[in-house]
Coordinates of C-alpha atoms and ligand atoms in Angstrom, one line a residue:
X1 CA 254.0 20.7 50.5
X2 CA 250.7 22.4 51.5
X3 CA 249.8 24.9 48.9
X4 CA 249.3 28.5 50.2
X5 CA 248.1 31.2 47.8
X6 CA 247.1 34.8 48.5
X7 CA 245.1 37.4 46.8
X8 CA 246.6 40.7 47.7
X9 CA 244.5 43.7 46.6
X10 CA 245.3 47.3 47.7
X11 CA 242.1 48.8 49.1
X12 CA 242.4 51.9 47.0
X13 CA 239.3 51.1 45.0
X14 CA 236.8 48.4 44.2
X15 CA 237.8 45.1 42.5
X16 CA 237.4 45.0 38.8
X17 CA 237.0 42.0 36.6
X18 CA 240.7 41.4 36.2
X19 CA 241.2 41.4 40.0
X20 CA 238.3 39.1 40.4
X21 CA 239.8 36.7 38.0
X22 CA 243.1 36.8 39.9
X23 CA 241.3 36.2 43.2
X24 CA 239.4 33.3 41.6
X25 CA 242.5 31.6 40.2
X26 CA 244.2 31.9 43.6
X27 CA 241.2 30.2 45.2
X28 CA 240.8 27.5 42.5
X29 CA 244.5 26.6 42.7
X30 CA 244.4 26.4 46.5
X31 CA 241.2 24.3 46.4
X32 CA 242.6 22.0 43.7
X33 CA 245.6 21.2 45.9
X34 CA 243.8 21.1 49.2
X35 CA 245.7 24.2 50.3
X36 CA 245.0 27.5 51.9
X37 CA 243.7 30.7 50.3
X38 CA 244.7 34.0 52.0
X39 CA 243.3 37.4 51.6
X40 CA 246.0 39.9 52.2
X41 CA 245.0 43.6 52.3
X42 CA 247.9 45.6 50.9
X43 CA 247.2 48.8 52.8
X44 CA 250.6 50.2 53.5
X45 CA 249.5 53.4 51.7
X46 CA 247.6 55.1 54.5
X47 CA 246.5 58.0 52.4
X48 CA 245.0 56.0 49.5
X49 CA 243.7 53.0 51.4
X50 CA 240.1 53.3 52.7
X51 CA 238.2 51.0 55.0
X52 CA 235.1 51.1 52.8
X53 CA 237.2 49.5 50.0
X54 CA 238.4 46.8 52.5
X55 CA 234.7 46.1 53.2
X56 CA 233.8 46.1 49.6
X57 CA 236.6 43.6 48.8
X58 CA 235.4 41.2 51.5
X59 CA 231.8 41.6 50.3
X60 CA 232.8 41.0 46.6
X61 CA 234.7 37.9 47.5
X62 CA 231.9 36.6 49.6
X63 CA 229.4 37.2 46.8
X64 CA 231.6 35.1 44.5
X65 CA 231.9 32.4 47.2
X66 CA 235.6 32.9 47.5
X67 CA 235.9 32.7 51.2
X68 CA 239.5 33.2 52.4
X69 CA 240.8 30.8 55.0
X70 CA 242.5 33.7 56.7
X71 CA 242.9 37.5 56.3
X72 CA 246.1 39.5 56.8
X73 CA 246.7 43.2 56.8
X74 CA 249.9 44.9 55.9
X75 CA 249.1 47.9 58.1
X76 CA 249.3 45.6 61.1
X77 CA 252.8 44.4 60.3
X78 CA 254.9 47.6 60.1
X79 CA 257.0 46.5 63.1
X80 CA 257.9 43.3 61.2
X81 CA 258.8 45.2 58.0
X82 CA 261.0 47.5 60.1
X83 CA 262.9 44.6 61.6
X84 CA 263.5 42.8 58.3
X85 CA 264.4 46.1 56.7
X86 CA 267.0 46.8 59.4
X87 CA 268.5 43.4 58.8
X88 CA 268.8 44.0 55.0
X89 CA 270.4 47.4 55.7
X90 CA 272.9 45.7 58.1
X91 CA 273.6 43.1 55.5
X92 CA 274.3 45.8 52.9
X93 CA 271.4 44.6 50.7
X94 CA 269.4 47.8 51.2
X95 CA 271.2 51.2 50.9
X96 CA 270.2 54.8 51.1
X97 CA 270.0 57.0 48.0
X98 CA 269.5 60.7 47.8
X99 CA 268.8 61.6 44.2
X100 CA 265.8 63.7 43.5
X101 CA 263.2 62.6 41.0
X102 CA 264.5 65.2 38.6
X103 CA 268.1 64.0 38.9
X104 CA 267.0 60.5 38.3
X105 CA 265.0 61.5 35.3
X106 CA 268.0 63.3 33.9
X107 CA 270.3 60.3 34.3
X108 CA 267.7 58.2 32.6
X109 CA 267.5 60.5 29.6
X110 CA 271.3 60.7 29.2
X111 CA 271.5 56.9 29.2
X112 CA 268.6 56.5 26.7
X113 CA 270.2 59.3 24.6
X114 CA 273.3 57.1 24.4
X115 CA 271.2 54.1 23.4
X116 CA 271.9 52.4 26.8
X117 CA 269.4 50.8 29.1
X118 CA 268.2 53.3 31.7
X119 CA 269.6 51.4 34.7
X120 CA 270.2 53.2 37.9
X121 CA 274.0 53.9 38.1
X122 CA 274.3 53.2 41.9
X123 CA 275.9 56.5 42.5
X124 CA 274.5 56.4 46.0
X125 CA 276.7 53.3 46.7
X126 CA 279.8 55.4 46.2
X127 CA 278.9 57.9 48.8
X128 CA 281.1 58.1 51.9
X129 CA 279.8 58.4 55.4
X130 CA 280.8 62.1 55.2
X131 CA 278.9 62.6 52.0
X132 CA 275.8 61.2 53.6
X133 CA 276.2 63.2 56.8
X134 CA 276.5 66.3 54.7
X135 CA 273.4 65.6 52.7
X136 CA 271.4 64.8 55.8
X137 CA 272.6 67.9 57.4
X138 CA 271.1 69.8 54.5
X139 CA 267.8 68.1 55.4
X140 CA 267.8 65.6 52.6
X141 CA 266.3 62.3 53.7
X142 CA 267.2 59.2 51.7
X143 CA 265.0 56.8 50.0
X144 CA 266.1 53.1 50.0
X145 CA 267.1 50.8 47.3
X146 CA 267.5 47.0 47.3
X147 CA 270.9 46.1 45.9
X148 CA 270.4 43.4 43.3
X149 CA 273.1 40.8 42.9
X150 CA 274.4 41.5 39.5
X151 CA 276.4 38.3 39.2
X152 CA 273.4 36.2 39.1
X153 CA 270.9 35.7 36.3
X154 CA 267.4 35.6 37.7
X155 CA 265.5 32.6 36.4
X156 CA 262.2 30.9 37.2
X157 CA 259.9 28.5 35.6
X158 CA 256.6 30.4 35.5
X159 CA 253.5 28.3 35.7
X160 CA 251.9 30.2 32.9
X161 CA 254.8 31.8 30.9
X162 CA 257.3 29.0 31.1
X163 CA 261.0 29.6 31.7
X164 CA 261.9 33.2 32.5
X165 CA 265.3 34.8 32.6
X166 CA 266.4 38.3 33.6
X167 CA 269.9 39.7 33.7
X168 CA 270.1 41.5 37.1
X169 CA 272.6 44.0 35.8
X170 CA 270.0 45.2 33.3
X171 CA 267.6 46.1 36.2
X172 CA 267.7 49.1 38.4
X173 CA 268.0 48.5 42.1
X174 CA 264.4 48.9 43.1
X175 CA 263.3 51.5 45.5
X176 CA 261.7 49.7 48.5
X177 CA 261.1 52.6 50.8
X178 CA 260.4 56.3 50.3
X179 CA 262.1 59.2 51.9
X180 CA 259.1 59.7 54.2
X181 CA 259.5 56.2 55.5
X182 CA 256.5 54.8 53.7
X183 CA 256.9 51.4 52.0
X184 CA 256.6 50.5 48.4
X185 CA 254.8 47.3 47.7
X186 CA 257.8 45.1 46.7
X187 CA 259.5 44.4 50.0
X188 CA 256.6 44.1 52.4
X189 CA 255.0 41.6 49.9
X190 CA 258.1 39.4 50.0
X191 CA 258.3 39.6 53.8
X192 CA 254.7 38.6 54.0
X193 CA 255.0 35.8 51.5
X194 CA 257.8 34.3 53.6
X195 CA 256.1 34.7 56.9
X196 CA 252.8 33.4 55.7
X197 CA 254.3 30.4 54.0
X198 CA 253.0 31.4 50.6
X199 CA 254.0 28.7 48.1
X200 CA 252.5 30.2 44.9
X201 CA 252.2 33.8 43.9
X202 CA 249.4 34.2 41.3
X203 CA 249.0 37.6 39.7
X204 CA 248.9 39.5 36.5
X205 CA 251.8 39.6 34.1
X206 CA 252.2 43.3 34.8
X207 CA 254.2 42.0 37.8
X208 CA 256.7 40.0 35.9
X209 CA 259.6 42.5 36.3
X210 CA 258.8 42.9 40.0
X211 CA 259.2 39.2 40.3
X212 CA 262.7 39.4 39.0
X213 CA 263.6 41.7 41.9
X214 CA 261.5 40.0 44.4
X215 CA 263.2 36.6 43.8
X216 CA 266.4 38.1 45.0
X217 CA 264.6 39.6 48.0
X218 CA 263.3 36.2 49.0
X219 CA 266.8 34.8 48.9
X220 CA 268.3 37.9 50.7
X221 CA 265.8 37.4 53.5
X222 CA 266.5 33.7 53.8
X223 CA 263.1 32.6 52.4
X224 CA 262.2 29.9 50.0
X225 CA 261.3 31.3 46.5
X226 CA 257.7 30.5 45.8
X227 CA 256.3 29.4 42.5
X228 CA 254.9 32.1 40.2
X229 CA 252.0 32.2 37.8
X230 CA 251.8 35.4 35.8
X231 CA 248.6 35.6 33.9
X232 CA 248.0 37.3 30.6
X233 CA 245.8 40.3 31.1
X234 CA 242.2 40.6 30.0
X235 CA 241.1 42.7 27.1
X236 CA 237.7 43.9 26.2
X237 CA 235.5 42.2 23.6
X238 CA 236.8 44.6 21.0
X239 CA 240.3 43.0 21.6
X240 CA 241.9 46.1 23.0
X241 CA 243.1 46.8 26.5
X242 CA 240.0 48.5 27.6
X243 CA 239.4 51.2 30.2
X244 CA 235.9 49.9 30.6
X245 CA 237.2 46.6 32.0
X246 CA 238.9 48.6 34.8
X247 CA 235.5 49.8 35.9
X248 CA 233.5 46.5 35.7
X249 CA 233.0 45.2 39.1
X250 CA 230.6 43.2 41.1
X251 CA 228.1 46.0 41.4
X252 CA 227.9 46.2 37.7
X253 CA 227.4 42.4 37.3
X254 CA 224.8 42.2 40.0
X255 CA 222.8 45.1 38.5
X256 CA 223.0 43.2 35.1
X257 CA 221.5 40.1 36.8
X258 CA 224.7 38.1 36.5
X259 CA 225.0 35.2 38.9
X260 CA 228.3 34.5 40.7
X261 CA 228.4 31.0 39.2
X262 CA 228.4 32.5 35.7
X263 CA 231.2 34.9 36.5
X264 CA 233.2 32.0 38.0
X265 CA 232.5 29.6 35.1
X266 CA 233.7 32.3 32.6
X267 CA 236.7 33.6 34.5
X268 CA 237.9 30.1 35.5
X269 CA 238.3 29.1 31.8
X270 CA 238.8 32.3 29.9
X271 CA 242.2 32.2 28.3
X272 CA 242.6 28.4 28.6
X273 CA 242.3 25.7 26.0
X274 CA 239.2 24.3 27.9
X275 CA 235.7 25.1 26.9
X276 CA 233.7 27.6 28.9
X277 CA 230.8 25.6 30.4
X278 CA 227.9 26.6 32.7
X279 CA 228.9 24.9 35.9
X280 CA 226.6 25.7 38.8
X281 CA 228.9 23.8 41.2
X282 CA 232.5 24.8 41.0
X283 CA 233.8 21.3 41.7
X284 CA 234.6 20.5 38.0
X285 CA 236.3 23.8 37.6
X286 CA 238.5 23.1 40.7
X287 CA 239.2 19.6 39.5
X288 CA 240.4 20.8 36.1
X289 CA 242.2 24.0 37.1
X290 CA 245.7 24.0 35.8
X291 CA 247.9 27.1 35.0
X292 CA 249.5 25.0 32.2
X293 CA 246.3 25.3 30.3
X294 CA 246.4 29.1 30.1
X295 CA 247.8 30.8 27.0
X296 CA 250.1 33.8 27.0
X297 CA 247.9 35.9 24.7
X298 CA 245.5 38.3 26.4
X299 CA 242.1 36.7 27.1
X300 CA 239.0 38.5 25.7
X301 CA 236.4 39.2 28.2
X302 CA 233.1 39.5 26.4
X303 CA 230.0 40.6 28.4
X304 CA 227.7 39.0 25.8
X305 CA 229.4 35.7 26.4
X306 CA 228.9 36.2 30.1
X307 CA 225.2 37.0 29.6
X308 CA 224.7 33.8 27.6
X309 CA 226.5 31.7 30.2
X310 CA 224.4 33.4 32.8
X311 CA 221.2 32.3 31.2
X312 CA 222.4 28.7 31.0
X313 CA 223.3 28.9 34.7
X314 CA 219.8 30.4 35.6
X315 CA 218.2 27.5 33.7
X316 CA 219.8 25.1 36.1
X317 CA 219.1 26.8 39.4
X318 CA 216.8 25.1 41.8
X319 CA 213.8 26.9 43.4
X320 CA 215.5 26.6 46.8
X321 CA 218.5 28.6 45.5
X322 CA 216.5 31.5 44.2
X323 CA 213.3 31.5 46.3
X324 CA 214.2 34.5 48.4
X325 CA 214.8 36.6 45.2
X326 CA 211.5 35.7 43.5
X327 CA 208.3 37.7 43.7
X328 CA 206.0 36.0 46.2
X329 CA 203.7 33.3 44.8
X330 CA 206.3 31.6 42.5
X331 CA 206.5 28.1 43.9
X332 CA 208.8 25.3 42.7
X333 CA 206.4 24.4 39.9
X334 CA 206.1 28.1 38.8
X335 CA 209.8 28.5 38.9
X336 CA 210.4 25.4 36.8
X337 CA 207.8 26.6 34.2
X338 CA 209.4 30.0 33.7
X339 CA 213.0 29.2 34.3
X340 CA 213.9 28.1 30.7
X341 CA 212.8 31.5 29.5
X342 CA 214.9 33.6 31.7
X343 CA 218.2 35.4 31.1
X344 CA 218.3 36.6 34.6
X345 CA 216.3 35.8 37.8
X346 CA 214.9 39.3 37.8
X347 CA 213.0 38.5 34.7
X348 CA 211.0 35.9 36.6
X349 CA 208.6 38.7 37.7
X350 CA 207.7 39.5 34.1
X351 CA 206.8 35.9 33.3
X352 CA 205.0 35.5 36.6
X353 CA 202.8 38.5 35.6
X354 CA 201.7 36.3 32.6
X355 CA 200.4 33.7 35.1
X356 CA 198.9 36.1 37.6
X357 CA 197.7 38.7 35.2
X358 CA 196.2 40.9 34.3
X359 CA 197.5 40.4 30.8
X360 CA 196.9 42.7 27.8
X361 CA 195.9 40.2 25.1
X362 CA 196.3 41.4 21.5
X363 CA 193.0 41.7 19.6
X364 CA 191.8 38.4 18.3
X365 CA 192.0 37.7 14.5
X366 CA 188.6 37.2 13.0
X367 CA 189.4 33.7 11.9
X368 CA 190.2 32.7 15.5
X369 CA 187.0 33.9 17.1
X370 CA 185.1 30.6 16.8
X371 CA 188.2 28.6 17.6
X372 CA 188.7 30.5 20.9
X373 CA 185.0 30.2 21.7
X374 CA 185.2 26.5 21.3
X375 CA 188.4 26.4 23.4
X376 CA 186.5 28.3 26.1
X377 CA 183.7 25.8 26.0
X378 CA 186.1 22.8 26.2
X379 CA 188.1 24.4 29.0
X380 CA 185.0 24.6 31.1
X381 CA 184.8 20.8 31.3
X382 CA 188.5 19.9 31.3
X383 CA 190.1 17.8 33.9
X384 CA 192.3 20.6 35.3
X385 CA 194.1 18.3 37.7
X386 CA 195.8 16.4 34.9
X387 CA 197.5 17.9 31.9
X388 CA 195.0 20.5 30.8
X389 CA 197.0 21.8 27.9
X390 CA 197.3 18.4 26.4
X391 CA 193.7 17.7 26.9
X392 CA 192.6 21.1 25.5
X393 CA 194.8 21.0 22.4
X394 CA 194.0 17.3 21.7
X395 CA 190.3 18.1 21.8
X396 CA 190.6 21.2 19.7
X397 CA 192.7 19.3 17.1
X398 CA 190.1 16.6 16.9
X399 CA 187.1 19.0 16.5
X400 CA 188.7 21.8 14.4
X401 CA 191.3 19.9 12.4
X402 CA 193.8 22.6 13.2
X403 CA 197.4 21.7 14.0
X404 CA 200.7 23.3 14.5
X405 CA 200.9 27.1 14.7
X406 CA 197.2 27.8 13.9
X407 CA 196.3 25.5 16.8
X408 CA 198.8 26.7 19.4
X409 CA 199.4 30.4 18.7
X410 CA 195.9 31.8 19.1
X411 CA 195.7 29.9 22.4
X412 CA 199.0 31.2 23.6
X413 CA 198.1 34.7 22.7
X414 CA 194.8 34.6 24.4
X415 CA 196.1 32.9 27.5
X416 CA 199.4 34.9 27.9
X417 CA 199.1 38.0 25.8
X418 CA 202.3 37.1 24.1
X419 CA 203.5 35.2 21.1
X420 CA 206.4 33.5 22.9
X421 CA 207.1 32.2 26.3
X422 CA 207.3 29.3 28.6
X423 CA 206.1 25.9 27.7
X424 CA 202.2 26.1 27.8
X425 CA 201.9 22.7 29.3
X426 CA 203.8 23.9 32.4
X427 CA 202.1 27.4 32.3
X428 CA 198.5 26.5 32.0
X429 CA 198.0 24.6 35.3
X430 CA 199.6 27.7 37.0
X431 CA 197.3 30.1 35.2
X432 CA 194.5 27.8 36.4
X433 CA 190.9 27.3 35.3
X434 CA 189.4 30.6 36.4
X435 CA 191.9 32.8 34.8
X436 CA 192.1 30.7 31.7
X437 CA 188.3 30.9 31.2
X438 CA 188.4 34.6 31.6
X439 CA 191.2 35.0 29.1
X440 CA 189.6 32.7 26.5
X441 CA 186.2 34.5 26.8
X442 CA 187.2 37.0 24.2
X443 CA 184.0 37.2 22.3
Ligands
LIG1 N1 248.9 44.8 46.0 C1 249.6 44.3 44.8 C2 248.7 44.6 43.6 O1 247.5 44.8 43.8 C3 249.8 42.8 45.0 C4 250.5 42.2 43.9 C5 250.8 40.7 44.3 O2 250.0 39.9 44.1 O3 252.0 40.5 44.7 O4 249.2 44.8 42.5

């Protein structure tokens, strides 16, 4: 069996971190099994779907490196839905219903008031041709329900949640088409999954009860029922279902200097029993991806954890990978010198300013004046092509007896204007002789 997964967003907004995670897991699973990863644009809702969101979805996936093997669009498939729908109507698996929303609400309340499950009573199934003709003559257009097979318990072995069981008679026959002819998501999705050979449906656990109905739709349409993985949802760092998560998308992460590899490394493992590790290359994440390792409890998405992971990713990136995002002048040696100090690539400019100057050095402590004057004199005659920092500090140690912080800190301050920063041995050759002499000449 060739694995086929699909990520099926509705283009009614931009992707948030939960959607990105679902997309990633579809991609990882397909890659793990040498399968196909589809992007399906669920744009049956012509009013709410917007082309700019389709573009944004594509761009976000591209930024993450999750390139679909093919793209499908539901809006291009209405003829197909019509044909399959007609078949289900002919088979008696889809039937017209005429209740208004208010009537349905009333029925629901009555059932709940009696302590009964609020399951649709199928009154529409009892209508005669005459009843229907009369209603339609009054201008009432039907909506359409899928008739669940009540005799069958619906079971599946969820890849995340384990064995699942629903009693069909405790579910309402789901509405699959509105009175205006527009489609609800349930049926087109199943028609697509069958036609596109989808083998695994990977989505959030908010779809679990849809799955119960959809499994019967697969069968009614003569399709093979795919595997299902319903993932626990994400919560915010504070452990609650957070509104904020719903607004965290790629734009936010990019502005915060987050690299796609960091987002991938976190979202691939969050909610699993495996450690989150800073993989620059997704290969180990693909190789270890397994729905069986995901827990059923909501996973906590913590931006502070992402930021830390991001720094560990940045520390591994090669100059080639970042060159076009660096201020001009930072060559491979410069990048390697400042890289360990960065949380984000954008910070490279700050550290590079330390090399290129001008720097604002703090005033020199009185007890360091002679020391720095001596450093200046020594720096004049150093071999700058070798390891000037080592040579300078060795000579200063020998002549002044200083070591440790009193040796290093005044030099760092004078040469960089800061108390902390990149390794001076890497930095000093980049600062170079002329600028170093200028900065040491404090007296
Ligand atoms: N368009 C649906 C959604 O965004 C797709 C769900 C699914 O993966 O089947 O919720």
